[in-house]
Amino acid sequence: ETGVTQSPTHLIKTRGQQVTLRCSSQSGHNTVSWYQQALGQGPQFIFQYYREEENGRGNFPPRFSGLQFPNYSSELNVNALELDDSALYLCASSLGQGPRGNEQFFGPGTRLTVL
Amino acid sequence: AQKVTQAQTEISVVEKEDVTLDCVYETRDTTYYLFWYKQPPSGELVFLIRRNSFDEQNEISGRYSWNFQKSTSSFNFTITASQVVDSAVYFCALSESMDSSYKLIFGSGTRLLVRP
């Protein structure tokens, strides 16, 4: 158990809808990163939030957006869902900057299915 | 360009066999970190090891060992005397120090099946 929690566990949406996924970071961690893992592939970095600001973004369109709250929990929002958005969405928390910044601890993920 | 390659898509072994999972990486940075994660069927990524680019010593942790060779840009993972519980997908990942987000760049994973 990493102490990182995600909700919901599973979600089914239809194309064109919007979805919000949630993540609570490990105690003491101020950074949350989001990854998308399509079936049979490795996780792909979506973006990272450090102290409530976006700190790095992968190759994902603007309809993928996020927030981080003062307690360092985070949300991932996806608008205008497409079939290819079906994936496991993983949240990882870390200490942010410094030599321990890349020690990322992952939550159990949210499996999103877009029909 | 940063890239991690895990050429072995799937490996099947019989319990108690030794197995090595290969990882080859590409990076422009001189300071970087390499990782291995295990992903059981439940989906959660379990951290196994982090190694920085200045530490080429091999590491052993129980039945697990890692061989880091900068000359061949490889960071291979060996499980000795494999067990059924080792069945999972294993990911190798890279993080560069010049990237302030320290994002992880993952390979495509190797699915390990350990048969009784």
Coordinates of N, CA and C in Angstrom, one line a residue:
Chain A
E1 N 0.8 -1.2 0.0 CA 0.0 0.0 0.0 C 0.9 1.3 0.0
T2 N 0.6 2.1 -1.0 CA 1.4 3.4 -1.1 C 0.8 4.5 -0.3
G3 N -0.4 4.4 0.0 CA -1.1 5.5 0.7 C -1.7 6.5 -0.4
V4 N -1.6 6.2 -1.7 CA -2.2 7.0 -2.7 C -3.5 6.3 -3.1
T5 N -4.6 7.1 -3.0 CA -5.9 6.6 -3.3 C -6.5 7.3 -4.6
Q6 N -7.3 6.6 -5.3 CA -7.9 7.1 -6.5 C -9.4 6.7 -6.5
S7 N -10.2 7.6 -7.1 CA -11.6 7.3 -7.2 C -12.1 7.9 -8.5
P8 N -13.1 7.3 -9.1 CA -13.6 5.9 -8.8 C -12.7 4.9 -9.3
T9 N -13.0 3.6 -9.0 CA -12.2 2.5 -9.4 C -12.4 2.2 -10.9
H10 N -13.7 2.2 -11.3 CA -14.1 2.0 -12.7 C -15.1 3.0 -13.1
L11 N -15.2 3.3 -14.4 CA -16.1 4.3 -14.9 C -16.4 4.0 -16.3
I12 N -17.6 4.1 -16.7 CA -18.1 3.9 -18.1 C -18.7 5.2 -18.5
K13 N -18.3 5.7 -19.6 CA -18.8 7.0 -20.2 C -19.1 6.7 -21.7
T14 N -19.8 7.7 -22.3 CA -20.0 7.6 -23.7 C -19.2 8.7 -24.4
R15 N -19.0 8.5 -25.7 CA -18.2 9.5 -26.4 C -18.8 10.9 -26.4
G16 N -18.0 11.9 -26.2 CA -18.5 13.2 -26.1 C -18.7 13.7 -24.7
Q17 N -18.8 12.8 -23.7 CA -19.1 13.2 -22.3 C -17.8 13.7 -21.7
Q18 N -17.9 14.2 -20.5 CA -16.8 14.7 -19.7 C -16.7 13.8 -18.5
V19 N -15.4 13.7 -18.0 CA -15.2 12.9 -16.8 C -14.2 13.6 -15.9
T20 N -14.3 13.3 -14.6 CA -13.4 13.8 -13.6 C -12.9 12.7 -12.7
L21 N -11.6 12.5 -12.6 CA -11.0 11.5 -11.8 C -10.3 12.2 -10.7
R22 N -10.2 11.5 -9.5 CA -9.7 12.1 -8.3 C -8.5 11.3 -7.7
C23 N -7.6 12.0 -7.1 CA -6.4 11.3 -6.5 C -6.1 12.0 -5.2
S24 N -5.8 11.2 -4.2 CA -5.3 11.7 -2.9 C -3.9 11.3 -2.8
S25 N -3.0 12.2 -2.5 CA -1.6 11.9 -2.5 C -1.2 11.3 -1.1
Q26 N 0.0 10.7 -1.1 CA 0.6 10.1 0.1 C 0.9 11.3 1.1
S27 N 0.7 11.1 2.3 CA 0.9 12.1 3.3 C 2.3 12.6 3.2
G28 N 2.4 14.0 3.2 CA 3.7 14.6 3.1 C 4.2 14.9 1.7
H29 N 3.5 14.4 0.7 CA 3.9 14.6 -0.7 C 3.1 15.8 -1.2
N30 N 3.9 16.7 -2.0 CA 3.3 17.9 -2.5 C 3.1 17.9 -4.0
T31 N 3.4 16.8 -4.7 CA 3.4 16.7 -6.1 C 2.6 15.5 -6.6
V32 N 1.7 15.7 -7.6 CA 0.9 14.6 -8.2 C 1.2 14.6 -9.7
S33 N 1.4 13.4 -10.2 CA 1.6 13.2 -11.6 C 0.5 12.3 -12.1
W34 N 0.0 12.5 -13.3 CA -1.0 11.6 -13.9 C -0.5 10.9 -15.1
Y35 N -0.8 9.7 -15.3 CA -0.4 8.9 -16.4 C -1.6 8.2 -17.0
Q36 N -1.5 8.0 -18.3 CA -2.5 7.2 -19.0 C -1.9 5.9 -19.5
Q37 N -2.5 4.8 -19.2 CA -2.0 3.5 -19.6 C -3.0 2.8 -20.5
A38 N -2.8 2.8 -21.8 CA -3.7 2.0 -22.7 C -3.4 0.5 -22.5
L39 N -4.3 -0.3 -22.9 CA -4.2 -1.7 -22.8 C -3.0 -2.2 -23.5
G40 N -2.1 -3.0 -22.8 CA -0.9 -3.6 -23.3 C 0.2 -2.6 -23.5
Q41 N 0.1 -1.4 -23.0 CA 1.2 -0.5 -23.2 C 1.7 0.0 -21.8
G42 N 2.8 0.7 -21.9 CA 3.3 1.3 -20.7 C 2.6 2.7 -20.4
P43 N 2.7 3.1 -19.1 CA 2.0 4.4 -18.8 C 2.7 5.6 -19.6
Q44 N 1.8 6.5 -19.9 CA 2.3 7.7 -20.6 C 2.0 8.9 -19.8
F45 N 3.0 9.8 -19.6 CA 2.8 11.0 -18.7 C 1.9 12.0 -19.3
I46 N 0.9 12.4 -18.5 CA -0.1 13.4 -19.0 C 0.4 14.8 -18.5
F47 N 0.4 14.9 -17.2 CA 0.9 16.2 -16.6 C 1.2 16.0 -15.1
Q48 N 1.8 17.0 -14.6 CA 2.2 17.0 -13.2 C 1.8 18.3 -12.5
Y49 N 1.4 18.2 -11.3 CA 1.0 19.4 -10.5 C 1.9 19.4 -9.2
Y50 N 2.6 20.6 -9.0 CA 3.5 20.8 -7.9 C 3.0 22.1 -7.2
R51 N 2.6 21.9 -6.0 CA 2.1 23.1 -5.2 C 1.1 23.9 -6.0
E52 N 0.1 23.2 -6.5 CA -1.1 23.7 -7.1 C -0.9 24.3 -8.5
E53 N 0.4 24.2 -9.0 CA 0.6 24.7 -10.4 C 1.0 23.5 -11.3
E54 N 0.7 23.6 -12.6 CA 1.1 22.6 -13.5 C 2.6 22.8 -13.7
N55 N 3.3 21.6 -13.6 CA 4.7 21.6 -13.7 C 5.2 20.5 -14.7
G56 N 4.9 20.7 -16.0 CA 5.2 19.7 -16.9 C 4.0 19.1 -17.5
R57 N 4.0 18.9 -18.8 CA 2.9 18.3 -19.5 C 3.4 17.4 -20.6
G58 N 2.8 16.3 -20.8 CA 3.1 15.4 -21.9 C 2.4 15.7 -23.2
N59 N 2.4 14.8 -24.1 CA 1.8 15.1 -25.4 C 0.3 14.7 -25.4
F60 N -0.4 15.5 -24.7 CA -1.9 15.3 -24.6 C -2.6 16.6 -24.9
P61 N -3.7 16.5 -25.6 CA -4.5 17.7 -26.0 C -5.0 18.5 -24.8
P62 N -5.4 19.8 -25.0 CA -5.9 20.6 -24.0 C -7.2 20.1 -23.3
R63 N -7.9 19.2 -24.0 CA -9.1 18.7 -23.3 C -8.8 17.8 -22.1
F64 N -7.5 17.5 -21.9 CA -7.0 16.9 -20.7 C -6.6 18.1 -19.8
S65 N -7.2 18.2 -18.7 CA -6.8 19.3 -17.8 C -6.8 18.8 -16.3
G66 N -6.2 19.6 -15.5 CA -6.1 19.1 -14.1 C -6.2 20.3 -13.1
L67 N -6.3 19.8 -11.8 CA -6.2 20.8 -10.7 C -5.5 20.1 -9.6
Q68 N -4.9 20.9 -8.7 CA -4.4 20.4 -7.5 C -4.9 21.4 -6.4
F69 N -5.3 20.8 -5.3 CA -5.9 21.5 -4.2 C -4.9 21.8 -3.1
P70 N -5.2 22.7 -2.2 CA -4.2 23.1 -1.1 C -3.8 21.9 -0.3
N71 N -4.6 20.8 -0.2 CA -4.2 19.6 0.5 C -3.4 18.7 -0.4
Y72 N -3.1 19.1 -1.6 CA -2.3 18.4 -2.5 C -3.0 17.2 -3.2
S73 N -4.3 17.1 -2.9 CA -5.1 16.1 -3.8 C -5.3 16.7 -5.1
S74 N -5.7 15.9 -6.1 CA -5.7 16.4 -7.5 C -6.9 15.8 -8.2
E75 N -7.3 16.5 -9.3 CA -8.3 16.0 -10.2 C -7.7 16.0 -11.6
L76 N -8.2 15.0 -12.4 CA -7.9 15.0 -13.8 C -9.2 15.1 -14.5
N77 N -9.4 16.1 -15.4 CA -10.6 16.2 -16.1 C -10.4 16.0 -17.6
V78 N -11.3 15.2 -18.2 CA -11.2 15.0 -19.7 C -12.5 15.4 -20.3
N79 N -12.4 16.3 -21.2 CA -13.6 16.8 -21.9 C -13.8 16.1 -23.3
A80 N -15.0 16.1 -23.8 CA -15.2 15.5 -25.2 C -14.6 14.2 -25.3
L81 N -14.9 13.2 -24.5 CA -14.3 11.9 -24.5 C -14.3 11.3 -25.9
E82 N -13.2 10.6 -26.2 CA -13.1 9.8 -27.4 C -12.9 8.4 -27.0
L83 N -13.1 7.5 -28.0 CA -13.0 6.1 -27.7 C -11.6 5.7 -27.3
D84 N -10.6 6.4 -27.9 CA -9.2 6.2 -27.5 C -8.8 6.6 -26.1
D85 N -9.7 7.3 -25.5 CA -9.4 7.7 -24.1 C -9.6 6.5 -23.1
S86 N -10.2 5.4 -23.6 CA -10.4 4.3 -22.8 C -9.0 3.8 -22.3
A87 N -8.8 3.7 -21.0 CA -7.4 3.4 -20.5 C -7.5 3.3 -19.0
L88 N -6.4 2.9 -18.4 CA -6.2 2.9 -16.9 C -5.5 4.2 -16.6
Y89 N -6.1 5.1 -15.8 CA -5.5 6.3 -15.4 C -4.8 6.2 -14.0
L90 N -3.5 6.4 -14.0 CA -2.8 6.3 -12.8 C -2.3 7.6 -12.3
C91 N -2.4 7.7 -11.0 CA -2.0 8.9 -10.3 C -0.7 8.5 -9.5
A92 N 0.3 9.4 -9.4 CA 1.4 9.1 -8.6 C 1.8 10.3 -7.8
S93 N 2.1 10.1 -6.5 CA 2.5 11.2 -5.7 C 4.0 11.2 -5.4
S94 N 4.6 12.3 -5.1 CA 6.0 12.4 -4.9 C 6.3 13.6 -4.1
L95 N 7.6 13.8 -3.7 CA 8.0 14.9 -2.9 C 8.3 16.1 -3.8
G96 N 8.2 16.0 -5.1 CA 8.4 17.2 -6.0 C 9.8 17.4 -6.3
Q97 N 10.3 18.6 -6.0 CA 11.6 19.0 -6.4 C 12.7 18.3 -5.5
G98 N 13.9 18.3 -6.0 CA 15.0 17.7 -5.2 C 15.3 16.3 -5.6
P99 N 16.3 15.7 -5.0 CA 16.8 14.4 -5.4 C 15.8 13.3 -5.2
R100 N 14.7 13.5 -4.4 CA 13.7 12.5 -4.2 C 12.5 12.7 -5.1
G101 N 12.6 13.7 -5.9 CA 11.4 14.1 -6.7 C 10.9 13.1 -7.7
N102 N 11.8 12.2 -8.1 CA 11.4 11.2 -9.0 C 11.0 9.9 -8.4
E103 N 10.9 9.8 -7.1 CA 10.4 8.6 -6.4 C 8.9 8.7 -6.4
Q104 N 8.3 8.2 -7.4 CA 6.8 8.3 -7.5 C 6.1 7.1 -7.0
F105 N 5.1 7.3 -6.2 CA 4.3 6.2 -5.7 C 2.9 6.2 -6.2
F106 N 2.5 5.1 -6.8 CA 1.3 5.0 -7.6 C 0.1 4.6 -6.8
G107 N -1.0 5.1 -7.2 CA -2.3 4.6 -6.7 C -2.8 3.4 -7.6
P108 N -3.9 2.9 -7.2 CA -4.4 1.7 -7.9 C -5.0 1.9 -9.3
G109 N -5.2 3.2 -9.6 CA -5.8 3.5 -10.9 C -7.3 3.6 -11.0
T110 N -7.7 4.3 -12.0 CA -9.1 4.3 -12.4 C -9.2 3.8 -13.8
R111 N -10.0 2.8 -14.0 CA -10.2 2.2 -15.4 C -11.4 2.9 -16.0
L112 N -11.1 3.7 -17.1 CA -12.1 4.4 -17.8 C -12.4 3.7 -19.1
T113 N -13.7 3.4 -19.3 CA -14.2 2.8 -20.6 C -15.1 3.8 -21.3
V114 N -14.8 4.1 -22.5 CA -15.6 5.1 -23.3 C -16.3 4.3 -24.4
L115 N -17.6 4.3 -24.4 CA -18.4 3.6 -25.4 C -18.9 4.5 -26.5
Chain B
A1 N 16.7 11.7 -28.1 CA 15.3 11.5 -27.5 C 15.3 10.5 -26.4
Q2 N 14.5 10.7 -25.4 CA 14.4 9.8 -24.3 C 13.5 8.6 -24.7
K3 N 14.0 7.4 -24.4 CA 13.3 6.2 -24.8 C 13.7 5.1 -24.0
V4 N 12.7 4.2 -23.7 CA 13.0 3.0 -23.0 C 12.5 1.8 -23.8
T5 N 13.3 0.8 -24.0 CA 12.9 -0.3 -24.9 C 12.9 -1.6 -24.1
Q6 N 11.8 -2.3 -24.0 CA 11.8 -3.6 -23.4 C 11.3 -4.6 -24.6
A7 N 12.3 -5.2 -25.1 CA 12.1 -6.0 -26.3 C 11.3 -7.2 -26.1
Q8 N 11.4 -7.8 -24.9 CA 10.6 -9.0 -24.6 C 9.2 -8.6 -24.2
T9 N 8.3 -9.1 -25.0 CA 6.9 -8.8 -24.8 C 6.3 -9.7 -23.7
E10 N 6.7 -10.9 -23.8 CA 6.2 -11.9 -22.8 C 7.2 -13.0 -22.6
I11 N 7.3 -13.4 -21.4 CA 8.2 -14.5 -21.0 C 7.5 -15.5 -20.2
S12 N 7.6 -16.8 -20.5 CA 7.0 -17.8 -19.7 C 8.1 -18.8 -19.1
V13 N 8.1 -19.0 -17.8 CA 9.1 -19.9 -17.2 C 8.3 -20.8 -16.3
V14 N 9.0 -21.9 -15.9 CA 8.5 -22.8 -14.9 C 9.1 -22.3 -13.5
E15 N 8.3 -22.5 -12.5 CA 8.7 -22.1 -11.2 C 10.1 -22.6 -10.9
K16 N 10.9 -21.8 -10.2 CA 12.2 -22.1 -9.7 C 13.3 -21.8 -10.8
E17 N 12.8 -21.5 -12.0 CA 13.8 -21.1 -13.0 C 14.2 -19.6 -12.7
D18 N 15.4 -19.3 -13.2 CA 15.9 -17.9 -13.2 C 15.4 -17.2 -14.5
V19 N 15.1 -15.9 -14.4 CA 14.6 -15.2 -15.5 C 15.2 -13.8 -15.5
T20 N 15.6 -13.3 -16.7 CA 16.2 -12.0 -16.8 C 15.3 -11.2 -17.8
L21 N 14.9 -10.0 -17.3 CA 14.1 -9.1 -18.1 C 15.0 -7.9 -18.6
D22 N 15.0 -7.7 -19.9 CA 15.9 -6.7 -20.5 C 15.3 -5.3 -20.5
C23 N 16.2 -4.3 -20.4 CA 15.8 -2.9 -20.5 C 16.9 -2.2 -21.2
V24 N 16.6 -1.5 -22.3 CA 17.6 -0.6 -22.9 C 17.0 0.8 -23.0
Y25 N 17.9 1.8 -22.7 CA 17.3 3.2 -22.6 C 18.2 4.1 -23.5
E26 N 17.6 5.2 -23.8 CA 18.2 6.3 -24.6 C 18.0 7.6 -23.8
T27 N 19.0 8.4 -23.6 CA 18.9 9.7 -23.0 C 20.0 10.6 -23.4
R28 N 19.7 11.9 -23.4 CA 20.7 13.0 -23.7 C 21.3 13.4 -22.4
D29 N 20.7 13.2 -21.3 CA 21.2 13.7 -20.0 C 22.3 12.9 -19.5
T30 N 23.2 13.5 -18.7 CA 24.3 12.8 -18.1 C 23.9 12.3 -16.7
T31 N 22.9 13.0 -16.1 CA 22.4 12.6 -14.8 C 20.9 12.1 -15.0
Y32 N 20.7 10.9 -14.8 CA 19.4 10.3 -14.9 C 19.2 9.2 -14.0
Y33 N 17.9 8.7 -13.9 CA 17.6 7.7 -13.0 C 16.8 6.6 -13.7
L34 N 17.0 5.4 -13.3 CA 16.3 4.2 -13.9 C 15.5 3.5 -12.8
F35 N 14.4 3.0 -13.2 CA 13.5 2.3 -12.3 C 13.0 1.0 -12.8
W36 N 12.6 0.2 -11.9 CA 11.8 -1.0 -12.3 C 10.5 -0.9 -11.4
Y37 N 9.4 -1.2 -12.1 CA 8.1 -1.3 -11.4 C 7.5 -2.7 -11.8
K38 N 6.7 -3.2 -10.8 CA 5.9 -4.4 -11.1 C 4.4 -4.0 -11.1
Q39 N 3.7 -4.6 -12.0 CA 2.3 -4.3 -12.1 C 1.5 -5.7 -12.1
P40 N 1.0 -6.0 -10.9 CA 0.2 -7.3 -10.8 C -1.1 -7.0 -11.5
P41 N -1.9 -8.1 -11.6 CA -3.3 -7.9 -12.3 C -4.2 -6.8 -11.6
S42 N -3.9 -6.5 -10.4 CA -4.7 -5.5 -9.7 C -4.5 -4.1 -10.4
G43 N -3.4 -3.9 -11.1 CA -3.2 -2.7 -11.8 C -2.2 -1.7 -11.1
E44 N -2.0 -1.8 -9.8 CA -1.2 -0.8 -9.2 C 0.3 -1.0 -9.5
L45 N 1.0 0.0 -9.8 CA 2.4 -0.1 -10.0 C 3.2 -0.1 -8.7
V46 N 4.0 -1.2 -8.5 CA 4.7 -1.4 -7.3 C 6.2 -1.1 -7.6
F47 N 6.7 -0.1 -6.8 CA 8.1 0.3 -7.0 C 9.0 -0.8 -6.5
L48 N 10.1 -1.1 -7.4 CA 11.0 -2.1 -7.0 C 12.4 -1.5 -6.7
I49 N 12.9 -0.6 -7.6 CA 14.2 -0.1 -7.5 C 14.4 1.2 -8.2
R50 N 15.2 2.1 -7.7 CA 15.7 3.3 -8.3 C 17.2 3.3 -8.4
R51 N 17.8 3.6 -9.5 CA 19.2 3.7 -9.6 C 19.6 4.9 -10.3
N52 N 20.6 5.7 -9.8 CA 21.1 6.9 -10.6 C 22.2 6.5 -11.5
S53 N 22.5 7.4 -12.4 CA 23.4 7.1 -13.5 C 24.9 7.1 -13.0
F54 N 25.1 7.5 -11.8 CA 26.5 7.5 -11.3 C 26.8 6.3 -10.5
D55 N 25.8 5.5 -10.3 CA 26.0 4.3 -9.5 C 25.8 3.0 -10.4
E56 N 26.9 2.5 -10.8 CA 26.9 1.3 -11.7 C 27.0 0.0 -10.9
Q57 N 27.0 0.1 -9.6 CA 27.1 -1.2 -8.9 C 25.9 -2.0 -9.0
N58 N 26.0 -3.3 -9.2 CA 24.9 -4.2 -9.3 C 24.2 -4.2 -7.9
E59 N 23.0 -4.5 -7.9 CA 22.2 -4.5 -6.6 C 21.5 -5.8 -6.5
I60 N 21.4 -6.3 -5.3 CA 20.7 -7.6 -5.0 C 19.8 -7.3 -3.8
S61 N 18.5 -7.8 -4.0 CA 17.6 -7.7 -2.9 C 16.8 -9.0 -2.9
G62 N 17.2 -9.9 -2.0 CA 16.5 -11.2 -2.0 C 16.7 -11.9 -3.3
R63 N 15.6 -12.3 -3.9 CA 15.7 -13.0 -5.2 C 15.9 -12.1 -6.4
Y64 N 15.8 -10.8 -6.1 CA 15.9 -9.9 -7.2 C 17.3 -9.3 -7.3
S65 N 17.8 -9.1 -8.6 CA 19.1 -8.4 -8.8 C 19.0 -7.6 -10.0
W66 N 19.8 -6.6 -10.0 CA 19.8 -5.6 -11.2 C 21.2 -5.4 -11.7
N67 N 21.3 -5.4 -13.0 CA 22.6 -5.2 -13.6 C 22.6 -3.9 -14.5
F68 N 23.3 -2.9 -14.1 CA 23.3 -1.6 -14.8 C 24.6 -1.5 -15.5
Q69 N 24.5 -1.3 -16.8 CA 25.7 -1.1 -17.6 C 25.6 0.1 -18.5
K70 N 26.2 1.2 -18.2 CA 26.1 2.4 -19.0 C 26.7 2.2 -20.4
S71 N 27.7 1.4 -20.5 CA 28.4 1.2 -21.8 C 27.4 0.7 -22.8
T72 N 26.4 -0.1 -22.4 CA 25.4 -0.7 -23.3 C 24.0 0.0 -23.1
S73 N 24.0 1.0 -22.2 CA 22.7 1.6 -21.9 C 21.6 0.6 -21.5
S74 N 22.0 -0.3 -20.6 CA 21.1 -1.4 -20.2 C 20.9 -1.4 -18.7
F75 N 19.8 -1.8 -18.3 CA 19.5 -1.9 -16.9 C 18.6 -3.2 -16.7
N76 N 19.2 -4.3 -16.7 CA 18.5 -5.6 -16.7 C 18.1 -6.1 -15.3
F77 N 17.1 -6.8 -15.2 CA 16.5 -7.3 -14.0 C 16.4 -8.8 -14.0
T78 N 17.0 -9.4 -13.0 CA 16.9 -10.9 -12.9 C 16.2 -11.3 -11.6
I79 N 15.3 -12.3 -11.8 CA 14.6 -12.9 -10.7 C 15.2 -14.3 -10.6
T80 N 15.7 -14.6 -9.4 CA 16.3 -16.0 -9.2 C 15.2 -16.9 -8.5
A81 N 15.2 -18.1 -9.0 CA 14.3 -19.1 -8.4 C 12.8 -18.5 -8.4
S82 N 12.3 -18.2 -9.6 CA 11.1 -17.6 -9.7 C 9.9 -18.3 -9.0
Q83 N 8.9 -17.5 -8.7 CA 7.8 -18.1 -8.0 C 6.5 -17.7 -8.7
V84 N 5.4 -18.4 -8.5 CA 4.2 -18.0 -9.2 C 3.7 -16.6 -8.9
V85 N 4.0 -16.1 -7.7 CA 3.6 -14.8 -7.3 C 4.4 -13.7 -8.0
D86 N 5.5 -14.1 -8.7 CA 6.2 -13.2 -9.5 C 5.5 -12.8 -10.8
S87 N 4.5 -13.6 -11.2 CA 3.7 -13.4 -12.4 C 3.1 -12.0 -12.4
A88 N 3.5 -11.2 -13.4 CA 3.0 -9.8 -13.4 C 3.6 -9.1 -14.7
V89 N 3.3 -7.9 -14.9 CA 3.9 -7.1 -16.0 C 5.0 -6.2 -15.3
Y90 N 6.2 -6.3 -15.8 CA 7.3 -5.5 -15.3 C 7.7 -4.4 -16.2
F91 N 7.8 -3.2 -15.7 CA 8.1 -2.0 -16.5 C 9.5 -1.4 -16.0
C92 N 10.3 -1.1 -17.0 CA 11.5 -0.3 -16.8 C 11.1 1.2 -17.1
A93 N 11.7 2.1 -16.4 CA 11.4 3.5 -16.6 C 12.6 4.4 -16.4
L94 N 12.6 5.6 -17.1 CA 13.7 6.5 -17.1 C 13.2 7.9 -16.6
S95 N 14.0 8.6 -15.8 CA 13.7 9.9 -15.4 C 15.0 10.7 -15.5
E96 N 14.8 11.9 -16.2 CA 16.0 12.8 -16.4 C 16.1 13.9 -15.4
S97 N 17.2 14.3 -14.9 CA 17.4 15.3 -14.0 C 17.2 16.7 -14.6
M98 N 17.4 16.8 -15.9 CA 17.2 18.2 -16.5 C 15.7 18.5 -16.8
D99 N 14.9 17.5 -16.5 CA 13.4 17.7 -16.6 C 12.9 18.0 -15.2
S100 N 12.4 19.2 -15.0 CA 12.0 19.6 -13.6 C 10.8 18.8 -13.1
S101 N 10.1 18.2 -14.0 CA 8.9 17.4 -13.6 C 9.3 16.0 -13.1
Y102 N 10.6 15.6 -13.5 CA 11.0 14.3 -13.2 C 10.0 13.2 -13.7
K103 N 9.4 13.5 -14.8 CA 8.4 12.5 -15.3 C 9.1 11.2 -15.6
L104 N 8.3 10.1 -15.5 CA 8.9 8.8 -15.8 C 8.5 8.5 -17.2
I105 N 9.5 8.0 -17.9 CA 9.3 7.5 -19.3 C 9.4 6.0 -19.2
F106 N 8.3 5.3 -19.5 CA 8.2 3.9 -19.4 C 8.4 3.1 -20.7
G107 N 8.9 1.9 -20.5 CA 8.9 1.0 -21.6 C 7.6 0.4 -21.8
S108 N 7.4 -0.5 -22.7 CA 6.1 -1.1 -23.0 C 5.8 -2.3 -22.1
G109 N 6.8 -2.7 -21.3 CA 6.6 -3.7 -20.3 C 6.9 -5.1 -20.8
T110 N 7.2 -6.0 -19.9 CA 7.4 -7.4 -20.2 C 6.4 -8.2 -19.3
R111 N 5.6 -9.0 -19.9 CA 4.7 -9.8 -19.1 C 5.4 -11.1 -18.7
L112 N 5.5 -11.4 -17.5 CA 6.2 -12.6 -17.0 C 5.1 -13.5 -16.4
L113 N 5.1 -14.8 -16.9 CA 4.2 -15.8 -16.5 C 5.1 -16.9 -15.9
V114 N 4.9 -17.2 -14.6 CA 5.6 -18.2 -13.9 C 4.6 -19.4 -13.7
R115 N 4.9 -20.5 -14.3 CA 4.0 -21.6 -14.2 C 4.4 -22.6 -13.1
P116 N 3.5 -23.2 -12.4 CA 3.8 -24.1 -11.3 C 4.4 -25.4 -11.8

